[in-house]
Rosetta silent file (secondary structure, phi, psi, omega in degrees, C-alpha in Angstrom):
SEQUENCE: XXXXXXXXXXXXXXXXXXXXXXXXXXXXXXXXXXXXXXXXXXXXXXXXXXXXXXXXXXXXXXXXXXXXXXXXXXXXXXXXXXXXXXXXXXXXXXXXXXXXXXXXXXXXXXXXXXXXXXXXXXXXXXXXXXXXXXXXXXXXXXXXXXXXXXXXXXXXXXXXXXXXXXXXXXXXXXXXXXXXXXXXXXXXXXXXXXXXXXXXXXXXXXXXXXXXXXXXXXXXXXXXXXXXXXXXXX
SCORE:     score description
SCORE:     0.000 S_00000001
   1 L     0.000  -35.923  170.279    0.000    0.000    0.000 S_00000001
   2 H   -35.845  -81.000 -154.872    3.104    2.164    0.700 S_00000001
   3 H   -58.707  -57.949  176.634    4.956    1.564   -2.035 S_00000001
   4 H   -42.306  -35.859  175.868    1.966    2.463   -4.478 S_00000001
   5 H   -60.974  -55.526 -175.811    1.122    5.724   -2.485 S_00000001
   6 H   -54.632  -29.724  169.228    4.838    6.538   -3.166 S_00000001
   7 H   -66.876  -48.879  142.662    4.656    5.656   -7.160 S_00000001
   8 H   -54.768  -28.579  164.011    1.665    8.096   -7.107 S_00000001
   9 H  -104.238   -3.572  176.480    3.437   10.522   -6.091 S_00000001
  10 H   -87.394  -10.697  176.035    6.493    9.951   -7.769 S_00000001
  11 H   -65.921  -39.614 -174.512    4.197   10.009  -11.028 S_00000001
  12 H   -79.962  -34.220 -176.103    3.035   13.262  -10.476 S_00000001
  13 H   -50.517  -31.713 -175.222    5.956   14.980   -9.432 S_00000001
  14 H   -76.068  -14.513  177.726    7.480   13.696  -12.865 S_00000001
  15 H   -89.633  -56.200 -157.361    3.834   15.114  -14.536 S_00000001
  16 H   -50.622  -52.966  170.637    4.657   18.263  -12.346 S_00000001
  17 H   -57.090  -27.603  164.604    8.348   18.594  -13.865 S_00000001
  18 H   -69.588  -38.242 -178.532    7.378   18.252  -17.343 S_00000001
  19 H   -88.111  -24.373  149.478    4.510   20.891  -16.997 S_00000001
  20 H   -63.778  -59.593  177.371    7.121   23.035  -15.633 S_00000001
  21 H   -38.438  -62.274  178.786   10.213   22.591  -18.117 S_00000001
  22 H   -76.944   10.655  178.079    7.229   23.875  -20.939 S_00000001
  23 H   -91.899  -16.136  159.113    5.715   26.632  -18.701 S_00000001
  24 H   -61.239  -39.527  178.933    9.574   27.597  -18.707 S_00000001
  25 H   -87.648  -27.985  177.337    9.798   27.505  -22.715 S_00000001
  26 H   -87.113  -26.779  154.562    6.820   29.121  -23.363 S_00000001
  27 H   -26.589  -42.072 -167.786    8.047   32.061  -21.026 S_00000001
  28 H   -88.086  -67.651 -153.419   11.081   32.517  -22.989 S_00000001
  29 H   -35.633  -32.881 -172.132    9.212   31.876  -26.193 S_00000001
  30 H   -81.800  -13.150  176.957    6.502   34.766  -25.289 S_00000001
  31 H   -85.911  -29.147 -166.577    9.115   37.111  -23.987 S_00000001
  32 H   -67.423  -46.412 -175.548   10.964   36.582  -27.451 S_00000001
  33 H  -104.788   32.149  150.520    8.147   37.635  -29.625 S_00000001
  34 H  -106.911    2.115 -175.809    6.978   40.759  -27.577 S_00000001
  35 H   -92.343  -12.601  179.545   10.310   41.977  -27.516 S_00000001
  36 H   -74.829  -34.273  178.118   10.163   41.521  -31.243 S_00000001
  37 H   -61.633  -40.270  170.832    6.928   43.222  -31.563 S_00000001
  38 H   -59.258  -43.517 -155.310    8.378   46.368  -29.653 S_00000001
  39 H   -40.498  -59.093 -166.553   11.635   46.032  -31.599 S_00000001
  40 H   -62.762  -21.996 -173.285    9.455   45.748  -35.066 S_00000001
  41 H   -96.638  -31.483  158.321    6.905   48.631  -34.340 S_00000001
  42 H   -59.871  -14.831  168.739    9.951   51.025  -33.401 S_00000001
  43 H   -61.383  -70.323 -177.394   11.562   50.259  -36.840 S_00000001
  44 H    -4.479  -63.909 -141.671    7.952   51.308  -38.165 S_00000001
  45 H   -59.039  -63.060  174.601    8.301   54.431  -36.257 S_00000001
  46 H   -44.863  -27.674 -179.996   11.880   55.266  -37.454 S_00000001
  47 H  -100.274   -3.497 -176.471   11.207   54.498  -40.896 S_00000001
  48 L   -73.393  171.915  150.826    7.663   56.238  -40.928 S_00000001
  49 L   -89.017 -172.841 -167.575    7.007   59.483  -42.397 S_00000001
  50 L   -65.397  144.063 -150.442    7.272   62.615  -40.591 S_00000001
  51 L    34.591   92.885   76.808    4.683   63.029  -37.407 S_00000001
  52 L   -78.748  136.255  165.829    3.219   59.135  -38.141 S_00000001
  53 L  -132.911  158.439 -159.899    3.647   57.339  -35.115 S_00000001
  54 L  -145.785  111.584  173.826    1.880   53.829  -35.372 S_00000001
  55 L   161.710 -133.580 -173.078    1.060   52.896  -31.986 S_00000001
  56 L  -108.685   16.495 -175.243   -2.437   53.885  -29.594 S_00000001
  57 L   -83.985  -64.773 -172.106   -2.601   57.664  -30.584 S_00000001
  58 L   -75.005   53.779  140.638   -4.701   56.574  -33.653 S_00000001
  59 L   -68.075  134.740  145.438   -7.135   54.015  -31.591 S_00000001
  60 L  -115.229 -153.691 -174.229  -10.617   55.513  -32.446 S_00000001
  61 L   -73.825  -10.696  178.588  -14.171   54.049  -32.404 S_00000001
  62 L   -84.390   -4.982 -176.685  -13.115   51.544  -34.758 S_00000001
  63 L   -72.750  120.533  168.070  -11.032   49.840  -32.553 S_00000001
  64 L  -110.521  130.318  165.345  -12.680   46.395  -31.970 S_00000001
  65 L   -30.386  134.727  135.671  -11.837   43.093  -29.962 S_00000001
  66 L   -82.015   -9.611 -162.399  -11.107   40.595  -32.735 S_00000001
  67 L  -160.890  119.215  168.792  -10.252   37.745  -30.531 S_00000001
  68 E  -138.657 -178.869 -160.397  -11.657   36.829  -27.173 S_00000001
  69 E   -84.394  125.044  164.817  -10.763   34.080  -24.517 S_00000001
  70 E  -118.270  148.459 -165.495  -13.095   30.885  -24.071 S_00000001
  71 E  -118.429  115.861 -167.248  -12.715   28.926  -21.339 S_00000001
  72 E  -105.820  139.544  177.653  -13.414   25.070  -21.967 S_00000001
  73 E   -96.433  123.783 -150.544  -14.072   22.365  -19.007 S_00000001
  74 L  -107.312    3.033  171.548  -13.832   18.743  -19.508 S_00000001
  75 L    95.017  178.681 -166.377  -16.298   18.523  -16.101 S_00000001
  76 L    69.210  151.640  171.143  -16.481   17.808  -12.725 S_00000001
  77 L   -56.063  -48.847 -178.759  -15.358   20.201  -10.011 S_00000001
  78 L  -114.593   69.879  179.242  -11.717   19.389  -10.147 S_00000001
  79 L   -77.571  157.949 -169.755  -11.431   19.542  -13.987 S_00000001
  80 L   -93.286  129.682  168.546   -8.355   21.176  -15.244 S_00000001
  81 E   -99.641  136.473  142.787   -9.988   24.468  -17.743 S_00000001
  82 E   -67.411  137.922 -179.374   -8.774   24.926  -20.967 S_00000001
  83 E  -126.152  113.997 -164.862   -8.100   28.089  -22.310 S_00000001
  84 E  -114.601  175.800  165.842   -8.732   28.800  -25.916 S_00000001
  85 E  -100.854  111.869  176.430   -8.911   31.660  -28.589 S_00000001
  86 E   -89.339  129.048 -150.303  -11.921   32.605  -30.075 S_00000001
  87 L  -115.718  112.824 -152.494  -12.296   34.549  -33.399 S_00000001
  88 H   -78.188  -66.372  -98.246  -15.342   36.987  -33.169 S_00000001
  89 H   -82.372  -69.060 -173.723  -14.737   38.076  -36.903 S_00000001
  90 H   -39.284  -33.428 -147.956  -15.348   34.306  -38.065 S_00000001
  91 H   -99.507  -52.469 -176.576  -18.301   33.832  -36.269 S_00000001
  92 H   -66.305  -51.009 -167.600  -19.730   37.628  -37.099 S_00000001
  93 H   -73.322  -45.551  172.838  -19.225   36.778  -40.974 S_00000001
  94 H   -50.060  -47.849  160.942  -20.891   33.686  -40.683 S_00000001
  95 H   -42.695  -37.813 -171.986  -24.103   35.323  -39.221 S_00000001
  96 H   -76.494  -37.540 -166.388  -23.878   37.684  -41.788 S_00000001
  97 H   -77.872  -31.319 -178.592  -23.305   34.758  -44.735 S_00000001
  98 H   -70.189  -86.772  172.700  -26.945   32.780  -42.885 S_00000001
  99 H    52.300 -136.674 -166.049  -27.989   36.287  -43.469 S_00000001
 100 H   -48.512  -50.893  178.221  -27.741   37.193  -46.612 S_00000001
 101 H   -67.131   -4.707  161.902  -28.859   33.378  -47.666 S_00000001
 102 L   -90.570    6.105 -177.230  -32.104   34.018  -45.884 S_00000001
 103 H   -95.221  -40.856 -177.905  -32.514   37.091  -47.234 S_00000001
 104 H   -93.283    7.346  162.996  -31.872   35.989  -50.722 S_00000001
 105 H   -89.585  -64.505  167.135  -33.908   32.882  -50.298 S_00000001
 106 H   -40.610  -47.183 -165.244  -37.352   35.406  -49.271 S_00000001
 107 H   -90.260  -16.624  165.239  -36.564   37.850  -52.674 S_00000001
 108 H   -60.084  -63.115  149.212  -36.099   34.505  -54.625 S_00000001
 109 H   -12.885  -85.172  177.269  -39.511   33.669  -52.946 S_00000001
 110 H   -55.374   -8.411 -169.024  -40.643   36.717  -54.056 S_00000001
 111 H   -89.396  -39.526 -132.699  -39.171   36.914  -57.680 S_00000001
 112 H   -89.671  -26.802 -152.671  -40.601   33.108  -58.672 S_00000001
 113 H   -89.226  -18.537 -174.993  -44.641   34.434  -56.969 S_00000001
 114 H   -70.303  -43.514 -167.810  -44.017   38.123  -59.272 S_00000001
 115 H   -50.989  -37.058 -164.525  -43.925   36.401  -62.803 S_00000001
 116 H   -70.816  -51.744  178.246  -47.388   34.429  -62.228 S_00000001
 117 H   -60.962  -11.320 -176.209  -48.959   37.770  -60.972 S_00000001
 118 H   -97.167  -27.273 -167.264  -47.182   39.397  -63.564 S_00000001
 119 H   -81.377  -73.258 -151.029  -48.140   36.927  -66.156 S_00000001
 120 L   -86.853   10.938  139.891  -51.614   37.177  -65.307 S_00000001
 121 L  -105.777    3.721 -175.699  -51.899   40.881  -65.595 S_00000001
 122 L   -97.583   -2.381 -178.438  -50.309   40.697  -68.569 S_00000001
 123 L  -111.349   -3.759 -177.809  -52.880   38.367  -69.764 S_00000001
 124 H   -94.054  -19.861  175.625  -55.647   40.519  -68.665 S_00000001
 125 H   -77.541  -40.169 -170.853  -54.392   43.822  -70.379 S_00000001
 126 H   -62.001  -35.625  158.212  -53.345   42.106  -73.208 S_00000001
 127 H   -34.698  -41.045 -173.168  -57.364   41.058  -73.243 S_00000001
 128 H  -102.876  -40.661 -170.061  -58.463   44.289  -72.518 S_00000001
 129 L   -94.302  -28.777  171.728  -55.960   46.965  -73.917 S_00000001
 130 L   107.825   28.793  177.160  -53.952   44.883  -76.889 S_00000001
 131 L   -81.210  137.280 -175.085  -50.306   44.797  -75.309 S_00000001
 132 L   -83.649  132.128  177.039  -48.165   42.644  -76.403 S_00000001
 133 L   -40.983   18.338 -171.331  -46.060   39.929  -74.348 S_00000001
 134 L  -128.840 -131.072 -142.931  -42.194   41.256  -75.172 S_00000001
 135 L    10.702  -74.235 -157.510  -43.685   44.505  -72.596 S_00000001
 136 L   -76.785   -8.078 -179.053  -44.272   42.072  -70.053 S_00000001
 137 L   -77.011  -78.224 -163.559  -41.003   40.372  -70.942 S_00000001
 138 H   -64.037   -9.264 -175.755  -39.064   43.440  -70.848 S_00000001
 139 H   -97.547    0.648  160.498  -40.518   44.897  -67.401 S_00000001
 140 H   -49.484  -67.702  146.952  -39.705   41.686  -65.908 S_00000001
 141 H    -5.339  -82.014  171.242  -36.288   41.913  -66.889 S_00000001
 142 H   -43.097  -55.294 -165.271  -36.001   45.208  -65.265 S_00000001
 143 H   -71.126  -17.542  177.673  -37.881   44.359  -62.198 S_00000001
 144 H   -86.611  -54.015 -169.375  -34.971   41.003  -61.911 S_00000001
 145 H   -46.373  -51.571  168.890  -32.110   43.820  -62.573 S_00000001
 146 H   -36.419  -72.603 -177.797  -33.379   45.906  -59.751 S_00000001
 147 H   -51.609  -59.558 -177.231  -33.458   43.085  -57.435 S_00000001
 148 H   -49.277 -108.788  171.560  -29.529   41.689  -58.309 S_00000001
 149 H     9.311  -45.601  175.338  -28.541   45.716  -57.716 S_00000001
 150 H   -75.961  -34.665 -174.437  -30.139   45.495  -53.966 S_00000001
 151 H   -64.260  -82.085 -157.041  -28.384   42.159  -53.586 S_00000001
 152 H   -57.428  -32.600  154.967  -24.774   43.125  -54.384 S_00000001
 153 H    -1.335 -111.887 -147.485  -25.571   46.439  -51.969 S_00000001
 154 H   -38.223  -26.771 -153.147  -25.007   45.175  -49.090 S_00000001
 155 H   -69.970  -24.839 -173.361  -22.114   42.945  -50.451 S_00000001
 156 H   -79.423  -32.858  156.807  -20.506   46.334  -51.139 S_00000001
 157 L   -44.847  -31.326  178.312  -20.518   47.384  -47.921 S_00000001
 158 L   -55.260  148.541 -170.557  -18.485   45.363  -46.195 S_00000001
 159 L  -110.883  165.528  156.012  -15.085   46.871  -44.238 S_00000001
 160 L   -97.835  166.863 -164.288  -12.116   44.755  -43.844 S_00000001
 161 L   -93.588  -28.060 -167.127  -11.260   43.859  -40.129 S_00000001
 162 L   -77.725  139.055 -173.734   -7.207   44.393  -40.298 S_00000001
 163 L   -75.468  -23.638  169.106   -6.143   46.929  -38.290 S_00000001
 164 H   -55.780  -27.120 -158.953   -3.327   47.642  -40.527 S_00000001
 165 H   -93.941   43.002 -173.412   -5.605   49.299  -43.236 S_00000001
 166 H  -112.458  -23.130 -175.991   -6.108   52.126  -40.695 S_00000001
 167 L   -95.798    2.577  167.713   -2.740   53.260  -41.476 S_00000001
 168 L   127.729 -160.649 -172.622   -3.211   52.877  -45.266 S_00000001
 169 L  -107.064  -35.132 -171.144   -3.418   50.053  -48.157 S_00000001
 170 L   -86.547  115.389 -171.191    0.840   50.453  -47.710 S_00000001
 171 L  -138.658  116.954  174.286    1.507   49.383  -44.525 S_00000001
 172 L   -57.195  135.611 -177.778    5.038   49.299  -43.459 S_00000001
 173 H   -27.657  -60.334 -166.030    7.005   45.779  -43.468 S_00000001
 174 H   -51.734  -39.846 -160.555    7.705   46.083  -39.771 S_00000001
 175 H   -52.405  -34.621 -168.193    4.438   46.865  -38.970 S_00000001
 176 H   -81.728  -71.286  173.176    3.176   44.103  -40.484 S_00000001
 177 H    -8.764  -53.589 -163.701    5.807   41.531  -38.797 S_00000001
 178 H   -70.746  -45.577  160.165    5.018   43.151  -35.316 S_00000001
 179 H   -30.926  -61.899  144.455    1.240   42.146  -36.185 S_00000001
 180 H   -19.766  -57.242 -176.859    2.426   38.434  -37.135 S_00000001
 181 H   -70.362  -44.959  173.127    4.125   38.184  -33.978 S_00000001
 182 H   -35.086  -72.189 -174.519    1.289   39.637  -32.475 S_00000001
 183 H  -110.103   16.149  149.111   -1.167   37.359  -32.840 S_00000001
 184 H   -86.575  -30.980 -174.370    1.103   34.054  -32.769 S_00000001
 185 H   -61.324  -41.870  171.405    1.782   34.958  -29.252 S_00000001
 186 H   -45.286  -69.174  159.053   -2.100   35.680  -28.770 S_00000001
 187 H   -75.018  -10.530  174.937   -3.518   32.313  -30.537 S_00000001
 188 H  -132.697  -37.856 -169.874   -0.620   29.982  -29.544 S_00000001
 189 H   -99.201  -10.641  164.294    1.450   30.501  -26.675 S_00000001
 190 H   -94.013    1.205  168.065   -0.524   32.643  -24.014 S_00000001
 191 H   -92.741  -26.842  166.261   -3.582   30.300  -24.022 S_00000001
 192 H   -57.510  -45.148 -179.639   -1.089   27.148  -23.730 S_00000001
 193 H   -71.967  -17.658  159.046    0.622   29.162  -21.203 S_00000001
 194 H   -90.101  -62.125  171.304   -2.059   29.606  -19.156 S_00000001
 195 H   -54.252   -4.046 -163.649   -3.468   25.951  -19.214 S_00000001
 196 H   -92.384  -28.968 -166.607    0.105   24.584  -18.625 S_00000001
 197 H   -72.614  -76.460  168.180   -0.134   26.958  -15.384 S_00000001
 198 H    -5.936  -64.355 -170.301   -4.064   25.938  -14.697 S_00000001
 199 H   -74.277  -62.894  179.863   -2.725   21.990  -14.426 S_00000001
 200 H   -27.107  -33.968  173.263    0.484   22.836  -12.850 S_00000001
 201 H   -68.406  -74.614  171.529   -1.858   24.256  -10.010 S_00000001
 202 H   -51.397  -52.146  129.897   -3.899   20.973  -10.219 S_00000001
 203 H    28.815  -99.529 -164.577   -0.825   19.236  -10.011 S_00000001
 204 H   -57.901  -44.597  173.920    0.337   20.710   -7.012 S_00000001
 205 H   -61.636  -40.428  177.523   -3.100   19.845   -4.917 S_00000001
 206 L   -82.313    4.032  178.123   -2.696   16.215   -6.077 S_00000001
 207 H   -93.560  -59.228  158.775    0.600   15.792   -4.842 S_00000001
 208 H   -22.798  -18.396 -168.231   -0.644   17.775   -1.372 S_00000001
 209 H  -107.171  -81.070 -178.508   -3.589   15.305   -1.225 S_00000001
 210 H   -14.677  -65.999 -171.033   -1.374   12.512   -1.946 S_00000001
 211 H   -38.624  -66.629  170.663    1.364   13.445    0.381 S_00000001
 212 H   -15.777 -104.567  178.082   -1.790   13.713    3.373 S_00000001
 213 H   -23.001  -31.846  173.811   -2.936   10.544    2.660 S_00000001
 214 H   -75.637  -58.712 -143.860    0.652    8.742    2.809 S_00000001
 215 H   -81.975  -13.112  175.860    1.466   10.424    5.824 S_00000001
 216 H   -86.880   -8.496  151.374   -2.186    9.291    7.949 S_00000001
 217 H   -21.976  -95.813 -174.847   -1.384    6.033    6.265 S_00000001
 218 H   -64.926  -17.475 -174.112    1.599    5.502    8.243 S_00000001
 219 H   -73.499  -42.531 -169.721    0.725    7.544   11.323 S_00000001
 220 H   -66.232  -44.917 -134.394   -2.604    4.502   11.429 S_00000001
 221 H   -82.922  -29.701 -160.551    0.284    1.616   10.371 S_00000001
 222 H   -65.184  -64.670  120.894    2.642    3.497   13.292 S_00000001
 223 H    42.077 -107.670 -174.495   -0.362    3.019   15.528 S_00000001
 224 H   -57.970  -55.544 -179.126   -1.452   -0.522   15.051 S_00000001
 225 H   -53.354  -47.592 -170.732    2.433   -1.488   15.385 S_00000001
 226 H   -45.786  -65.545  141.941    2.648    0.476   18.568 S_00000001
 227 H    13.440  -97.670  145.659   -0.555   -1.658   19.416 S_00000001
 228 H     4.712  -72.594  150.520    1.132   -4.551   18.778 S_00000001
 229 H   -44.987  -95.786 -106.195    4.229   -3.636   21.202 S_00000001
 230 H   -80.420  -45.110 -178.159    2.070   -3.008   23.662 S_00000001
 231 H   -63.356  -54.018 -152.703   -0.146   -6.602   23.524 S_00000001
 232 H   -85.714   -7.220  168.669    3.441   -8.497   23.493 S_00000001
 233 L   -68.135  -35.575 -164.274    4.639   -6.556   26.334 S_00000001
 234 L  -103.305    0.000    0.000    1.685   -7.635   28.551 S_00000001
């Protein structure tokens, strides 16, 4: 019973040490690409023209989250959380893409019920007044152009999301690099860097439990021997 309690705990400390060595690498790795990101947005600066500075004096109202933190749970109270990156953008365009196909499913609706109503005032004029069917042909036509011309609207509308194109369609090399860096650190190594920390914590409680549990272990085994002594004494 010993020996296993000890094998449990020599497992985790050897889970513990591993989940340290990478919360150690991803340290260095994440100090390595913010120092690059300063490094790379001061080239920008130096290399800019005169008065641009690229940096939070031109934040306005357009500045938007693009990316926010979800936090996933594999259950139970002492589940380990994950911590991932979520991309509002993707998720925003899709809504927009059901959208537009339910929007352009109702004016399809509506195009296929206008011909028959169209047809069949076109068969009553031609009855009453003497018009001919290349009329009703051509205001069809029109009345379809009209509709494609509201569709591609909105389509026209659309902004892009990068943050670069606030600073122009030209966006200096660094700038763009420090961006790069930017959001590998963002999507790979500070949500890894945080769960390796999360477990490392759980970790540390299961060794602390462990440990507990060894030591009333032997305090009952000291106990019973003591016991023991005591019967062969008398």
């Amino acid at each position: 019973m010993e020996q296993q309690q000890q094998e449990h705990i020599d497992s985790l400390l050897e889970r513990y040490l591993s989940l340290l060595d990478e919360y150690t690498r991803l340290r260095q790795d994440l100090s390595k690409l913010q120092s690059g990101v300063y490094q790379n947005i001061a080239r920008a600066n130096f290399a800019g023209e005169r008065g641009m500075r690229y940096g939070q004096d031109y934040y306005d109202e357009r500045m938007r989250a693009t990316r926010v933190l979800r936090i996933d749970e594999a259950g139970g109270d002492e589940a380990v959380p994950r911590f991932m990156i979520k991309h509002l953008m993707a998720s925003s365009s899709g809504a927009a893409a059901a959208d537009d196909e339910e929007e352009g499913a109702k004016e399809d609706e509506k195009s296929e019920s206008k011909p028959e109503g169209g047809d069949a005032e076109g068969t009553t004029a031609q009855s009453n007044s003497g018009t001919t069917p290349e009329t009703n042909q051509t205001a069809e036509d029109q009345n379809q152009n009209g509709e494609e011309q509201e569709k591609e609207k909105p389509k026209m509308k659309k902004t892009s999301s990068d943050p670069l194109r606030w600073y122009g369609l030209l966006a200096p090399l660094p700038l763009r690099t420090a961006q790069t860096l930017s959001i590998q650190a963002v999507e790979q190594v500070i949500p890894r860097l945080v769960s390796v920390n999360a477990e490392m914590e759980h970790v540390e409680i299961e060794i602390r439990r462990a440990r507990k549990k060894r030591a009333k272990a032997a305090a009952v085994a000291d106990k019973e021997a003591l016991g023991m002594e005591a019967v062969e004494a008398r």
